Amino acid sequence: MTTIFTVSVDSVEGSTLRGRVHIVNPDVPYVPEETVFPLSLLVDAWWHLNSGYWHNEGDDERGGGRCPFTEEQGKDITAGMRLKDEFQKLFELILGKEIRVTRDGYLLADDGKTVLEPRRKAEDVYKLSGGSRPGYSVFTSGDAEEFSQRAADIVTSYDISPYRNVPLLSEVAALKDPNEPWDPEEPDGPADLDDYGAWKLLRDRSFADRPYAEIVVTVSDAGYLEHMVAGMRWDTTMTGHVC
């Protein structure tokens, strides 16, 4: 899946996380303002650690992953989290739950072999997303309404700073028409990030010089930040949208 944002954690103190969200995809040029977004980031970080998919594979020039834990340490952290079961449920609210089935779509027990009785097809019991692993499992749909409610309960405050490193209107105008000088009497300021002219200017910038916003997230229970530490950085596809 295509990276939408790169997220960096600057500090975690009690129930409050401070970080940065770099905008790296012109298709989503702004940081979502709804509380579902920071909650989805916490769930995404949990999933990366729990699955062992978070590695040091970037640098300050290009961005990319930065994790202070080994793969084994990350799994140990998520295994010991007080709210680990809730994170699994939150993940399923976003992306759906994997359901084991036979090749004909009948529900299987947790052992992946025993057909549950009475015999029922997954499509008759669950709302399915359309995703599947043929002959192995299918996936339920996420639940946007319930996830939104959980976000309202969990995220007690969420603030976004003004955007940094945004090209100026005058810079974009000069790129579009080098023969038309910028009128110094015209008010100048940050360009719109949904203007592809701005992204032409950003194309050759290093990761550190690309647009970002600082975020401050406070949650109702410090347990929701138990897996987060300063120095983390990862690419995410999360926007707060439920599949």
JSON list of C-alpha atoms in Angstrom, two decimals:
[
{"chain": "A", "resi": 1, "resn": "MET", "atom": "CA", "xyz": [0.00, 0.00, 0.00]},
{"chain": "A", "resi": 2, "resn": "THR", "atom": "CA", "xyz": [1.13, 3.57, -0.69]},
{"chain": "A", "resi": 3, "resn": "THR", "atom": "CA", "xyz": [2.62, 5.58, 2.16]},
{"chain": "A", "resi": 4, "resn": "ILE", "atom": "CA", "xyz": [0.45, 8.56, 3.10]},
{"chain": "A", "resi": 5, "resn": "PHE", "atom": "CA", "xyz": [2.37, 10.09, 6.01]},
{"chain": "A", "resi": 6, "resn": "THR", "atom": "CA", "xyz": [5.61, 9.61, 7.90]},
{"chain": "A", "resi": 7, "resn": "VAL", "atom": "CA", "xyz": [5.10, 9.88, 11.65]},
{"chain": "A", "resi": 8, "resn": "SER", "atom": "CA", "xyz": [7.83, 10.75, 14.18]},
{"chain": "A", "resi": 9, "resn": "VAL", "atom": "CA", "xyz": [7.52, 10.57, 17.97]},
{"chain": "A", "resi": 10, "resn": "ASP", "atom": "CA", "xyz": [9.32, 13.37, 19.82]},
{"chain": "A", "resi": 11, "resn": "SER", "atom": "CA", "xyz": [8.25, 12.64, 23.40]},
{"chain": "A", "resi": 12, "resn": "VAL", "atom": "CA", "xyz": [5.89, 10.59, 25.51]},
{"chain": "A", "resi": 13, "resn": "GLU", "atom": "CA", "xyz": [5.08, 11.93, 28.97]},
{"chain": "A", "resi": 14, "resn": "GLY", "atom": "CA", "xyz": [2.35, 10.25, 30.97]},
{"chain": "A", "resi": 15, "resn": "SER", "atom": "CA", "xyz": [-0.79, 10.34, 28.83]},
{"chain": "A", "resi": 16, "resn": "THR", "atom": "CA", "xyz": [0.55, 12.80, 26.26]},
{"chain": "A", "resi": 17, "resn": "LEU", "atom": "CA", "xyz": [2.44, 12.15, 23.04]},
{"chain": "A", "resi": 18, "resn": "ARG", "atom": "CA", "xyz": [4.14, 14.84, 20.99]},
{"chain": "A", "resi": 19, "resn": "GLY", "atom": "CA", "xyz": [5.24, 14.17, 17.46]},
{"chain": "A", "resi": 20, "resn": "ARG", "atom": "CA", "xyz": [5.34, 15.23, 13.85]},
{"chain": "A", "resi": 21, "resn": "VAL", "atom": "CA", "xyz": [3.40, 14.13, 10.80]},
{"chain": "A", "resi": 22, "resn": "HIS", "atom": "CA", "xyz": [5.30, 14.66, 7.54]},
{"chain": "A", "resi": 23, "resn": "ILE", "atom": "CA", "xyz": [3.17, 14.94, 4.44]},
{"chain": "A", "resi": 24, "resn": "VAL", "atom": "CA", "xyz": [4.72, 12.77, 1.75]},
{"chain": "A", "resi": 25, "resn": "ASN", "atom": "CA", "xyz": [1.80, 12.04, -0.57]},
{"chain": "A", "resi": 26, "resn": "PRO", "atom": "CA", "xyz": [0.16, 14.84, -2.61]},
{"chain": "A", "resi": 27, "resn": "ASP", "atom": "CA", "xyz": [-3.07, 12.84, -2.73]},
{"chain": "A", "resi": 28, "resn": "VAL", "atom": "CA", "xyz": [-3.57, 13.53, 1.00]},
{"chain": "A", "resi": 29, "resn": "PRO", "atom": "CA", "xyz": [-1.94, 16.96, 1.48]},
{"chain": "A", "resi": 30, "resn": "TYR", "atom": "CA", "xyz": [-3.24, 17.75, 4.97]},
{"chain": "A", "resi": 31, "resn": "VAL", "atom": "CA", "xyz": [-3.11, 16.10, 8.40]},
{"chain": "A", "resi": 32, "resn": "PRO", "atom": "CA", "xyz": [-6.60, 14.81, 9.29]},
{"chain": "A", "resi": 33, "resn": "GLU", "atom": "CA", "xyz": [-8.20, 16.81, 12.11]},
{"chain": "A", "resi": 34, "resn": "GLU", "atom": "CA", "xyz": [-10.56, 14.12, 13.46]},
{"chain": "A", "resi": 35, "resn": "THR", "atom": "CA", "xyz": [-9.62, 12.18, 16.61]},
{"chain": "A", "resi": 36, "resn": "VAL", "atom": "CA", "xyz": [-9.86, 8.91, 14.68]},
{"chain": "A", "resi": 37, "resn": "PHE", "atom": "CA", "xyz": [-6.55, 9.84, 13.05]},
{"chain": "A", "resi": 38, "resn": "PRO", "atom": "CA", "xyz": [-4.26, 9.87, 16.11]},
{"chain": "A", "resi": 39, "resn": "LEU", "atom": "CA", "xyz": [-5.96, 6.76, 17.47]},
{"chain": "A", "resi": 40, "resn": "SER", "atom": "CA", "xyz": [-5.37, 4.99, 14.15]},
{"chain": "A", "resi": 41, "resn": "LEU", "atom": "CA", "xyz": [-1.67, 5.96, 14.40]},
{"chain": "A", "resi": 42, "resn": "LEU", "atom": "CA", "xyz": [-1.39, 4.38, 17.85]},
{"chain": "A", "resi": 43, "resn": "VAL", "atom": "CA", "xyz": [-3.03, 1.22, 16.53]},
{"chain": "A", "resi": 44, "resn": "ASP", "atom": "CA", "xyz": [-0.78, 1.21, 13.47]},
{"chain": "A", "resi": 45, "resn": "ALA", "atom": "CA", "xyz": [2.34, 1.49, 15.65]},
{"chain": "A", "resi": 46, "resn": "TRP", "atom": "CA", "xyz": [1.05, -1.38, 17.81]},
{"chain": "A", "resi": 47, "resn": "TRP", "atom": "CA", "xyz": [0.50, -3.52, 14.71]},
{"chain": "A", "resi": 48, "resn": "HIS", "atom": "CA", "xyz": [3.99, -2.81, 13.33]},
{"chain": "A", "resi": 49, "resn": "LEU", "atom": "CA", "xyz": [5.63, -3.83, 16.62]},
{"chain": "A", "resi": 50, "resn": "ASN", "atom": "CA", "xyz": [3.32, -6.79, 17.24]},
{"chain": "A", "resi": 51, "resn": "SER", "atom": "CA", "xyz": [3.91, -8.15, 13.74]},
{"chain": "A", "resi": 52, "resn": "GLY", "atom": "CA", "xyz": [7.65, -7.55, 13.72]},
{"chain": "A", "resi": 53, "resn": "TYR", "atom": "CA", "xyz": [7.38, -5.30, 10.66]},
{"chain": "A", "resi": 54, "resn": "TRP", "atom": "CA", "xyz": [9.17, -2.23, 12.07]},
{"chain": "A", "resi": 55, "resn": "HIS", "atom": "CA", "xyz": [12.84, -1.89, 11.24]},
{"chain": "A", "resi": 56, "resn": "ASN", "atom": "CA", "xyz": [15.50, 0.77, 10.89]},
{"chain": "A", "resi": 57, "resn": "GLU", "atom": "CA", "xyz": [15.45, 1.31, 7.14]},
{"chain": "A", "resi": 58, "resn": "GLY", "atom": "CA", "xyz": [15.67, 5.04, 6.57]},
{"chain": "A", "resi": 59, "resn": "ASP", "atom": "CA", "xyz": [17.71, 8.17, 7.23]},
{"chain": "A", "resi": 60, "resn": "ASP", "atom": "CA", "xyz": [17.21, 11.90, 7.67]},
{"chain": "A", "resi": 61, "resn": "GLU", "atom": "CA", "xyz": [17.67, 12.48, 3.96]},
{"chain": "A", "resi": 62, "resn": "ARG", "atom": "CA", "xyz": [14.96, 10.07, 2.78]},
{"chain": "A", "resi": 63, "resn": "GLY", "atom": "CA", "xyz": [12.83, 9.44, 5.87]},
{"chain": "A", "resi": 64, "resn": "GLY", "atom": "CA", "xyz": [11.63, 5.88, 6.44]},
{"chain": "A", "resi": 65, "resn": "GLY", "atom": "CA", "xyz": [11.50, 3.65, 9.49]},
{"chain": "A", "resi": 66, "resn": "ARG", "atom": "CA", "xyz": [13.37, 4.21, 12.71]},
{"chain": "A", "resi": 67, "resn": "CYS", "atom": "CA", "xyz": [12.72, 1.93, 15.68]},
{"chain": "A", "resi": 68, "resn": "PRO", "atom": "CA", "xyz": [14.66, 1.79, 18.98]},
{"chain": "A", "resi": 69, "resn": "PHE", "atom": "CA", "xyz": [13.67, -1.85, 19.52]},
{"chain": "A", "resi": 70, "resn": "THR", "atom": "CA", "xyz": [14.68, -5.13, 17.92]},
{"chain": "A", "resi": 71, "resn": "GLU", "atom": "CA", "xyz": [11.92, -7.23, 16.37]},
{"chain": "A", "resi": 72, "resn": "GLU", "atom": "CA", "xyz": [11.87, -9.48, 19.45]},
{"chain": "A", "resi": 73, "resn": "GLN", "atom": "CA", "xyz": [11.79, -6.55, 21.86]},
{"chain": "A", "resi": 74, "resn": "GLY", "atom": "CA", "xyz": [8.88, -5.01, 19.98]},
{"chain": "A", "resi": 75, "resn": "LYS", "atom": "CA", "xyz": [6.87, -8.22, 20.23]},
{"chain": "A", "resi": 76, "resn": "ASP", "atom": "CA", "xyz": [7.70, -8.51, 23.94]},
{"chain": "A", "resi": 77, "resn": "ILE", "atom": "CA", "xyz": [6.45, -4.96, 24.51]},
{"chain": "A", "resi": 78, "resn": "THR", "atom": "CA", "xyz": [3.10, -5.56, 22.83]},
{"chain": "A", "resi": 79, "resn": "ALA", "atom": "CA", "xyz": [2.72, -8.94, 24.57]},
{"chain": "A", "resi": 80, "resn": "GLY", "atom": "CA", "xyz": [3.13, -7.24, 27.95]},
{"chain": "A", "resi": 81, "resn": "MET", "atom": "CA", "xyz": [0.82, -4.29, 27.33]},
{"chain": "A", "resi": 82, "resn": "ARG", "atom": "CA", "xyz": [-2.02, -3.88, 29.78]},
{"chain": "A", "resi": 83, "resn": "LEU", "atom": "CA", "xyz": [-4.39, -2.94, 26.93]},
{"chain": "A", "resi": 84, "resn": "LYS", "atom": "CA", "xyz": [-3.10, -5.43, 24.35]},
{"chain": "A", "resi": 85, "resn": "ASP", "atom": "CA", "xyz": [-6.51, -7.08, 23.90]},
{"chain": "A", "resi": 86, "resn": "GLU", "atom": "CA", "xyz": [-8.15, -3.72, 23.29]},
{"chain": "A", "resi": 87, "resn": "PHE", "atom": "CA", "xyz": [-5.58, -2.86, 20.63]},
{"chain": "A", "resi": 88, "resn": "GLN", "atom": "CA", "xyz": [-6.46, -6.05, 18.78]},
{"chain": "A", "resi": 89, "resn": "LYS", "atom": "CA", "xyz": [-10.14, -5.01, 18.85]},
{"chain": "A", "resi": 90, "resn": "LEU", "atom": "CA", "xyz": [-9.31, -1.48, 17.70]},
{"chain": "A", "resi": 91, "resn": "PHE", "atom": "CA", "xyz": [-7.26, -2.89, 14.82]},
{"chain": "A", "resi": 92, "resn": "GLU", "atom": "CA", "xyz": [-10.22, -5.02, 13.76]},
{"chain": "A", "resi": 93, "resn": "LEU", "atom": "CA", "xyz": [-12.52, -1.98, 13.87]},
{"chain": "A", "resi": 94, "resn": "ILE", "atom": "CA", "xyz": [-10.26, -0.29, 11.33]},
{"chain": "A", "resi": 95, "resn": "LEU", "atom": "CA", "xyz": [-9.31, -3.11, 8.99]},
{"chain": "A", "resi": 96, "resn": "GLY", "atom": "CA", "xyz": [-11.69, -5.90, 9.88]},
{"chain": "A", "resi": 97, "resn": "LYS", "atom": "CA", "xyz": [-11.21, -9.29, 11.51]},
{"chain": "A", "resi": 98, "resn": "GLU", "atom": "CA", "xyz": [-9.70, -12.36, 9.87]},
{"chain": "A", "resi": 99, "resn": "ILE", "atom": "CA", "xyz": [-12.08, -15.34, 9.96]},
{"chain": "A", "resi": 100, "resn": "ARG", "atom": "CA", "xyz": [-10.84, -18.89, 9.26]},
{"chain": "A", "resi": 101, "resn": "VAL", "atom": "CA", "xyz": [-12.95, -20.74, 6.69]},
{"chain": "A", "resi": 102, "resn": "THR", "atom": "CA", "xyz": [-12.94, -23.83, 4.49]},
{"chain": "A", "resi": 103, "resn": "ARG", "atom": "CA", "xyz": [-12.48, -23.55, 0.73]},
{"chain": "A", "resi": 104, "resn": "ASP", "atom": "CA", "xyz": [-16.27, -23.47, 0.49]},
{"chain": "A", "resi": 105, "resn": "GLY", "atom": "CA", "xyz": [-16.49, -20.60, 2.97]},
{"chain": "A", "resi": 106, "resn": "TYR", "atom": "CA", "xyz": [-17.69, -22.51, 6.04]},
{"chain": "A", "resi": 107, "resn": "LEU", "atom": "CA", "xyz": [-16.57, -21.27, 9.46]},
{"chain": "A", "resi": 108, "resn": "LEU", "atom": "CA", "xyz": [-13.70, -23.08, 11.15]},
{"chain": "A", "resi": 109, "resn": "ALA", "atom": "CA", "xyz": [-12.69, -23.32, 14.80]},
{"chain": "A", "resi": 110, "resn": "ASP", "atom": "CA", "xyz": [-9.52, -21.63, 16.06]},
{"chain": "A", "resi": 111, "resn": "ASP", "atom": "CA", "xyz": [-7.49, -24.72, 15.12]},
{"chain": "A", "resi": 112, "resn": "GLY", "atom": "CA", "xyz": [-8.17, -23.89, 11.46]},
{"chain": "A", "resi": 113, "resn": "LYS", "atom": "CA", "xyz": [-9.32, -27.45, 10.75]},
{"chain": "A", "resi": 114, "resn": "THR", "atom": "CA", "xyz": [-12.56, -28.24, 12.61]},
{"chain": "A", "resi": 115, "resn": "VAL", "atom": "CA", "xyz": [-15.75, -27.09, 10.90]},
{"chain": "A", "resi": 116, "resn": "LEU", "atom": "CA", "xyz": [-18.00, -25.37, 13.42]},
{"chain": "A", "resi": 117, "resn": "GLU", "atom": "CA", "xyz": [-21.42, -26.85, 14.04]},
{"chain": "A", "resi": 118, "resn": "PRO", "atom": "CA", "xyz": [-24.01, -25.99, 13.00]},
{"chain": "A", "resi": 119, "resn": "ARG", "atom": "CA", "xyz": [-22.31, -25.49, 9.66]},
{"chain": "A", "resi": 120, "resn": "ARG", "atom": "CA", "xyz": [-22.55, -21.87, 8.58]},
{"chain": "A", "resi": 121, "resn": "LYS", "atom": "CA", "xyz": [-20.90, -19.85, 5.86]},
{"chain": "A", "resi": 122, "resn": "ALA", "atom": "CA", "xyz": [-19.00, -16.76, 6.94]},
{"chain": "A", "resi": 123, "resn": "GLU", "atom": "CA", "xyz": [-20.99, -14.60, 4.52]},
{"chain": "A", "resi": 124, "resn": "ASP", "atom": "CA", "xyz": [-24.20, -15.59, 6.32]},
{"chain": "A", "resi": 125, "resn": "VAL", "atom": "CA", "xyz": [-22.84, -14.59, 9.73]},
{"chain": "A", "resi": 126, "resn": "TYR", "atom": "CA", "xyz": [-20.56, -11.59, 9.13]},
{"chain": "A", "resi": 127, "resn": "LYS", "atom": "CA", "xyz": [-20.46, -8.51, 6.96]},
{"chain": "A", "resi": 128, "resn": "LEU", "atom": "CA", "xyz": [-17.44, -9.26, 4.81]},
{"chain": "A", "resi": 129, "resn": "SER", "atom": "CA", "xyz": [-15.09, -6.74, 3.22]},
{"chain": "A", "resi": 130, "resn": "GLY", "atom": "CA", "xyz": [-14.37, -8.69, 0.06]},
{"chain": "A", "resi": 131, "resn": "GLY", "atom": "CA", "xyz": [-10.79, -9.42, 1.10]},
{"chain": "A", "resi": 132, "resn": "SER", "atom": "CA", "xyz": [-9.82, -13.08, 1.32]},
{"chain": "A", "resi": 133, "resn": "ARG", "atom": "CA", "xyz": [-7.00, -15.59, 1.42]},
{"chain": "A", "resi": 134, "resn": "PRO", "atom": "CA", "xyz": [-8.47, -18.34, -0.79]},
{"chain": "A", "resi": 135, "resn": "GLY", "atom": "CA", "xyz": [-8.98, -21.61, 1.04]},
{"chain": "A", "resi": 136, "resn": "TYR", "atom": "CA", "xyz": [-7.80, -20.08, 4.31]},
{"chain": "A", "resi": 137, "resn": "SER", "atom": "CA", "xyz": [-9.68, -17.02, 5.55]},
{"chain": "A", "resi": 138, "resn": "VAL", "atom": "CA", "xyz": [-11.92, -14.08, 4.81]},
{"chain": "A", "resi": 139, "resn": "PHE", "atom": "CA", "xyz": [-12.09, -10.64, 6.40]},
{"chain": "A", "resi": 140, "resn": "THR", "atom": "CA", "xyz": [-14.93, -8.73, 7.97]},
{"chain": "A", "resi": 141, "resn": "SER", "atom": "CA", "xyz": [-15.54, -5.06, 7.27]},
{"chain": "A", "resi": 142, "resn": "GLY", "atom": "CA", "xyz": [-14.35, -2.40, 9.68]},
{"chain": "A", "resi": 143, "resn": "ASP", "atom": "CA", "xyz": [-16.81, -0.47, 11.82]},
{"chain": "A", "resi": 144, "resn": "ALA", "atom": "CA", "xyz": [-16.42, 3.28, 11.29]},
{"chain": "A", "resi": 145, "resn": "GLU", "atom": "CA", "xyz": [-19.16, 4.24, 13.74]},
{"chain": "A", "resi": 146, "resn": "GLU", "atom": "CA", "xyz": [-17.80, 2.21, 16.63]},
{"chain": "A", "resi": 147, "resn": "PHE", "atom": "CA", "xyz": [-14.20, 3.24, 15.94]},
{"chain": "A", "resi": 148, "resn": "SER", "atom": "CA", "xyz": [-15.25, 6.89, 15.93]},
{"chain": "A", "resi": 149, "resn": "GLN", "atom": "CA", "xyz": [-16.94, 6.39, 19.29]},
{"chain": "A", "resi": 150, "resn": "ARG", "atom": "CA", "xyz": [-13.87, 4.68, 20.72]},
{"chain": "A", "resi": 151, "resn": "ALA", "atom": "CA", "xyz": [-11.72, 7.56, 19.48]},
{"chain": "A", "resi": 152, "resn": "ALA", "atom": "CA", "xyz": [-14.01, 10.07, 21.21]},
{"chain": "A", "resi": 153, "resn": "ASP", "atom": "CA", "xyz": [-13.62, 8.11, 24.46]},
{"chain": "A", "resi": 154, "resn": "ILE", "atom": "CA", "xyz": [-9.86, 7.52, 24.21]},
{"chain": "A", "resi": 155, "resn": "VAL", "atom": "CA", "xyz": [-8.43, 10.72, 22.68]},
{"chain": "A", "resi": 156, "resn": "THR", "atom": "CA", "xyz": [-9.17, 13.48, 25.19]},
{"chain": "A", "resi": 157, "resn": "SER", "atom": "CA", "xyz": [-7.33, 16.20, 23.24]},
{"chain": "A", "resi": 158, "resn": "TYR", "atom": "CA", "xyz": [-5.68, 16.49, 19.84]},
{"chain": "A", "resi": 159, "resn": "ASP", "atom": "CA", "xyz": [-3.90, 19.58, 18.55]},
{"chain": "A", "resi": 160, "resn": "ILE", "atom": "CA", "xyz": [-2.21, 20.27, 15.22]},
{"chain": "A", "resi": 161, "resn": "SER", "atom": "CA", "xyz": [0.33, 23.06, 14.75]},
{"chain": "A", "resi": 162, "resn": "PRO", "atom": "CA", "xyz": [0.58, 25.30, 11.70]},
{"chain": "A", "resi": 163, "resn": "TYR", "atom": "CA", "xyz": [2.36, 23.57, 8.83]},
{"chain": "A", "resi": 164, "resn": "ARG", "atom": "CA", "xyz": [6.13, 23.92, 8.56]},
{"chain": "A", "resi": 165, "resn": "ASN", "atom": "CA", "xyz": [8.35, 23.86, 5.44]},
{"chain": "A", "resi": 166, "resn": "VAL", "atom": "CA", "xyz": [5.54, 24.83, 3.10]},
{"chain": "A", "resi": 167, "resn": "PRO", "atom": "CA", "xyz": [6.66, 26.53, -0.16]},
{"chain": "A", "resi": 168, "resn": "LEU", "atom": "CA", "xyz": [5.71, 30.18, -0.55]},
{"chain": "A", "resi": 169, "resn": "LEU", "atom": "CA", "xyz": [3.10, 31.40, -3.01]},
{"chain": "A", "resi": 170, "resn": "SER", "atom": "CA", "xyz": [5.82, 33.45, -4.71]},
{"chain": "A", "resi": 171, "resn": "GLU", "atom": "CA", "xyz": [7.99, 30.35, -5.16]},
{"chain": "A", "resi": 172, "resn": "VAL", "atom": "CA", "xyz": [5.14, 28.42, -6.77]},
{"chain": "A", "resi": 173, "resn": "ALA", "atom": "CA", "xyz": [4.28, 31.38, -9.01]},
{"chain": "A", "resi": 174, "resn": "ALA", "atom": "CA", "xyz": [7.90, 31.66, -10.16]},
{"chain": "A", "resi": 175, "resn": "LEU", "atom": "CA", "xyz": [7.93, 27.96, -11.03]},
{"chain": "A", "resi": 176, "resn": "LYS", "atom": "CA", "xyz": [4.73, 28.19, -13.02]},
{"chain": "A", "resi": 177, "resn": "ASP", "atom": "CA", "xyz": [5.83, 31.29, -14.97]},
{"chain": "A", "resi": 178, "resn": "PRO", "atom": "CA", "xyz": [9.50, 32.27, -14.62]},
{"chain": "A", "resi": 179, "resn": "ASN", "atom": "CA", "xyz": [8.91, 35.23, -16.95]},
{"chain": "A", "resi": 180, "resn": "GLU", "atom": "CA", "xyz": [6.31, 36.83, -14.69]},
{"chain": "A", "resi": 181, "resn": "PRO", "atom": "CA", "xyz": [8.00, 38.43, -11.64]},
{"chain": "A", "resi": 182, "resn": "TRP", "atom": "CA", "xyz": [6.21, 38.27, -8.31]},
{"chain": "A", "resi": 183, "resn": "ASP", "atom": "CA", "xyz": [4.68, 41.61, -7.36]},
{"chain": "A", "resi": 184, "resn": "PRO", "atom": "CA", "xyz": [6.38, 42.55, -4.04]},
{"chain": "A", "resi": 185, "resn": "GLU", "atom": "CA", "xyz": [3.21, 44.38, -3.03]},
{"chain": "A", "resi": 186, "resn": "GLU", "atom": "CA", "xyz": [1.20, 41.18, -3.23]},
{"chain": "A", "resi": 187, "resn": "PRO", "atom": "CA", "xyz": [0.78, 39.37, 0.12]},
{"chain": "A", "resi": 188, "resn": "ASP", "atom": "CA", "xyz": [3.00, 36.33, 0.21]},
{"chain": "A", "resi": 189, "resn": "GLY", "atom": "CA", "xyz": [2.65, 33.29, 2.42]},
{"chain": "A", "resi": 190, "resn": "PRO", "atom": "CA", "xyz": [2.41, 29.49, 2.45]},
{"chain": "A", "resi": 191, "resn": "ALA", "atom": "CA", "xyz": [1.12, 27.91, -0.74]},
{"chain": "A", "resi": 192, "resn": "ASP", "atom": "CA", "xyz": [-1.79, 25.50, -0.77]},
{"chain": "A", "resi": 193, "resn": "LEU", "atom": "CA", "xyz": [-0.52, 21.95, -0.38]},
{"chain": "A", "resi": 194, "resn": "ASP", "atom": "CA", "xyz": [-3.19, 20.71, -2.75]},
{"chain": "A", "resi": 195, "resn": "ASP", "atom": "CA", "xyz": [-1.49, 22.76, -5.49]},
{"chain": "A", "resi": 196, "resn": "TYR", "atom": "CA", "xyz": [0.66, 20.41, -7.55]},
{"chain": "A", "resi": 197, "resn": "GLY", "atom": "CA", "xyz": [2.97, 23.33, -8.27]},
{"chain": "A", "resi": 198, "resn": "ALA", "atom": "CA", "xyz": [4.01, 23.22, -4.62]},
{"chain": "A", "resi": 199, "resn": "TRP", "atom": "CA", "xyz": [4.79, 19.50, -4.94]},
{"chain": "A", "resi": 200, "resn": "LYS", "atom": "CA", "xyz": [7.04, 20.14, -7.93]},
{"chain": "A", "resi": 201, "resn": "LEU", "atom": "CA", "xyz": [9.11, 22.35, -5.65]},
{"chain": "A", "resi": 202, "resn": "LEU", "atom": "CA", "xyz": [9.09, 19.74, -2.90]},
{"chain": "A", "resi": 203, "resn": "ARG", "atom": "CA", "xyz": [10.16, 16.90, -5.16]},
{"chain": "A", "resi": 204, "resn": "ASP", "atom": "CA", "xyz": [13.88, 17.43, -4.67]},
{"chain": "A", "resi": 205, "resn": "ARG", "atom": "CA", "xyz": [13.79, 18.39, -0.99]},
{"chain": "A", "resi": 206, "resn": "SER", "atom": "CA", "xyz": [15.19, 16.12, 1.69]},
{"chain": "A", "resi": 207, "resn": "PHE", "atom": "CA", "xyz": [12.83, 14.51, 4.16]},
{"chain": "A", "resi": 208, "resn": "ALA", "atom": "CA", "xyz": [13.77, 17.02, 6.88]},
{"chain": "A", "resi": 209, "resn": "ASP", "atom": "CA", "xyz": [12.78, 19.90, 4.59]},
{"chain": "A", "resi": 210, "resn": "ARG", "atom": "CA", "xyz": [9.40, 18.54, 3.57]},
{"chain": "A", "resi": 211, "resn": "PRO", "atom": "CA", "xyz": [6.12, 19.88, 5.00]},
{"chain": "A", "resi": 212, "resn": "TYR", "atom": "CA", "xyz": [5.00, 18.63, 8.38]},
{"chain": "A", "resi": 213, "resn": "ALA", "atom": "CA", "xyz": [2.75, 19.54, 11.28]},
{"chain": "A", "resi": 214, "resn": "GLU", "atom": "CA", "xyz": [3.43, 18.96, 14.95]},
{"chain": "A", "resi": 215, "resn": "ILE", "atom": "CA", "xyz": [0.77, 17.03, 16.84]},
{"chain": "A", "resi": 216, "resn": "VAL", "atom": "CA", "xyz": [0.00, 16.76, 20.54]},
{"chain": "A", "resi": 217, "resn": "VAL", "atom": "CA", "xyz": [-2.22, 13.84, 21.55]},
{"chain": "A", "resi": 218, "resn": "THR", "atom": "CA", "xyz": [-3.53, 13.18, 25.06]},
{"chain": "A", "resi": 219, "resn": "VAL", "atom": "CA", "xyz": [-5.33, 9.95, 25.84]},
{"chain": "A", "resi": 220, "resn": "SER", "atom": "CA", "xyz": [-7.62, 8.89, 28.67]},
{"chain": "A", "resi": 221, "resn": "ASP", "atom": "CA", "xyz": [-5.26, 6.18, 29.94]},
{"chain": "A", "resi": 222, "resn": "ALA", "atom": "CA", "xyz": [-1.45, 6.14, 29.69]},
{"chain": "A", "resi": 223, "resn": "GLY", "atom": "CA", "xyz": [-1.75, 2.45, 28.75]},
{"chain": "A", "resi": 224, "resn": "TYR", "atom": "CA", "xyz": [-2.62, 3.53, 25.22]},
{"chain": "A", "resi": 225, "resn": "LEU", "atom": "CA", "xyz": [0.91, 4.94, 24.91]},
{"chain": "A", "resi": 226, "resn": "GLU", "atom": "CA", "xyz": [2.70, 2.04, 26.57]},
{"chain": "A", "resi": 227, "resn": "HIS", "atom": "CA", "xyz": [4.30, 0.99, 23.28]},
{"chain": "A", "resi": 228, "resn": "MET", "atom": "CA", "xyz": [5.37, 4.48, 22.20]},
{"chain": "A", "resi": 229, "resn": "VAL", "atom": "CA", "xyz": [8.76, 6.09, 22.87]},
{"chain": "A", "resi": 230, "resn": "ALA", "atom": "CA", "xyz": [10.68, 9.12, 21.62]},
{"chain": "A", "resi": 231, "resn": "GLY", "atom": "CA", "xyz": [12.72, 8.46, 18.50]},
{"chain": "A", "resi": 232, "resn": "MET", "atom": "CA", "xyz": [10.23, 6.23, 16.72]},
{"chain": "A", "resi": 233, "resn": "ARG", "atom": "CA", "xyz": [9.49, 6.98, 13.08]},
{"chain": "A", "resi": 234, "resn": "TRP", "atom": "CA", "xyz": [7.45, 5.00, 10.58]},
{"chain": "A", "resi": 235, "resn": "ASP", "atom": "CA", "xyz": [5.59, 5.28, 7.30]},
{"chain": "A", "resi": 236, "resn": "THR", "atom": "CA", "xyz": [1.86, 4.80, 7.54]},
{"chain": "A", "resi": 237, "resn": "THR", "atom": "CA", "xyz": [-1.12, 4.33, 5.26]},
{"chain": "A", "resi": 238, "resn": "MET", "atom": "CA", "xyz": [-3.48, 5.40, 8.03]},
{"chain": "A", "resi": 239, "resn": "THR", "atom": "CA", "xyz": [-5.73, 8.41, 7.55]},
{"chain": "A", "resi": 240, "resn": "GLY", "atom": "CA", "xyz": [-8.40, 7.52, 10.11]},
{"chain": "A", "resi": 241, "resn": "HIS", "atom": "CA", "xyz": [-10.50, 5.99, 7.34]},
{"chain": "A", "resi": 242, "resn": "VAL", "atom": "CA", "xyz": [-12.06, 2.63, 8.17]},
{"chain": "A", "resi": 243, "resn": "CYS", "atom": "CA", "xyz": [-11.97, -0.11, 5.53]}
]
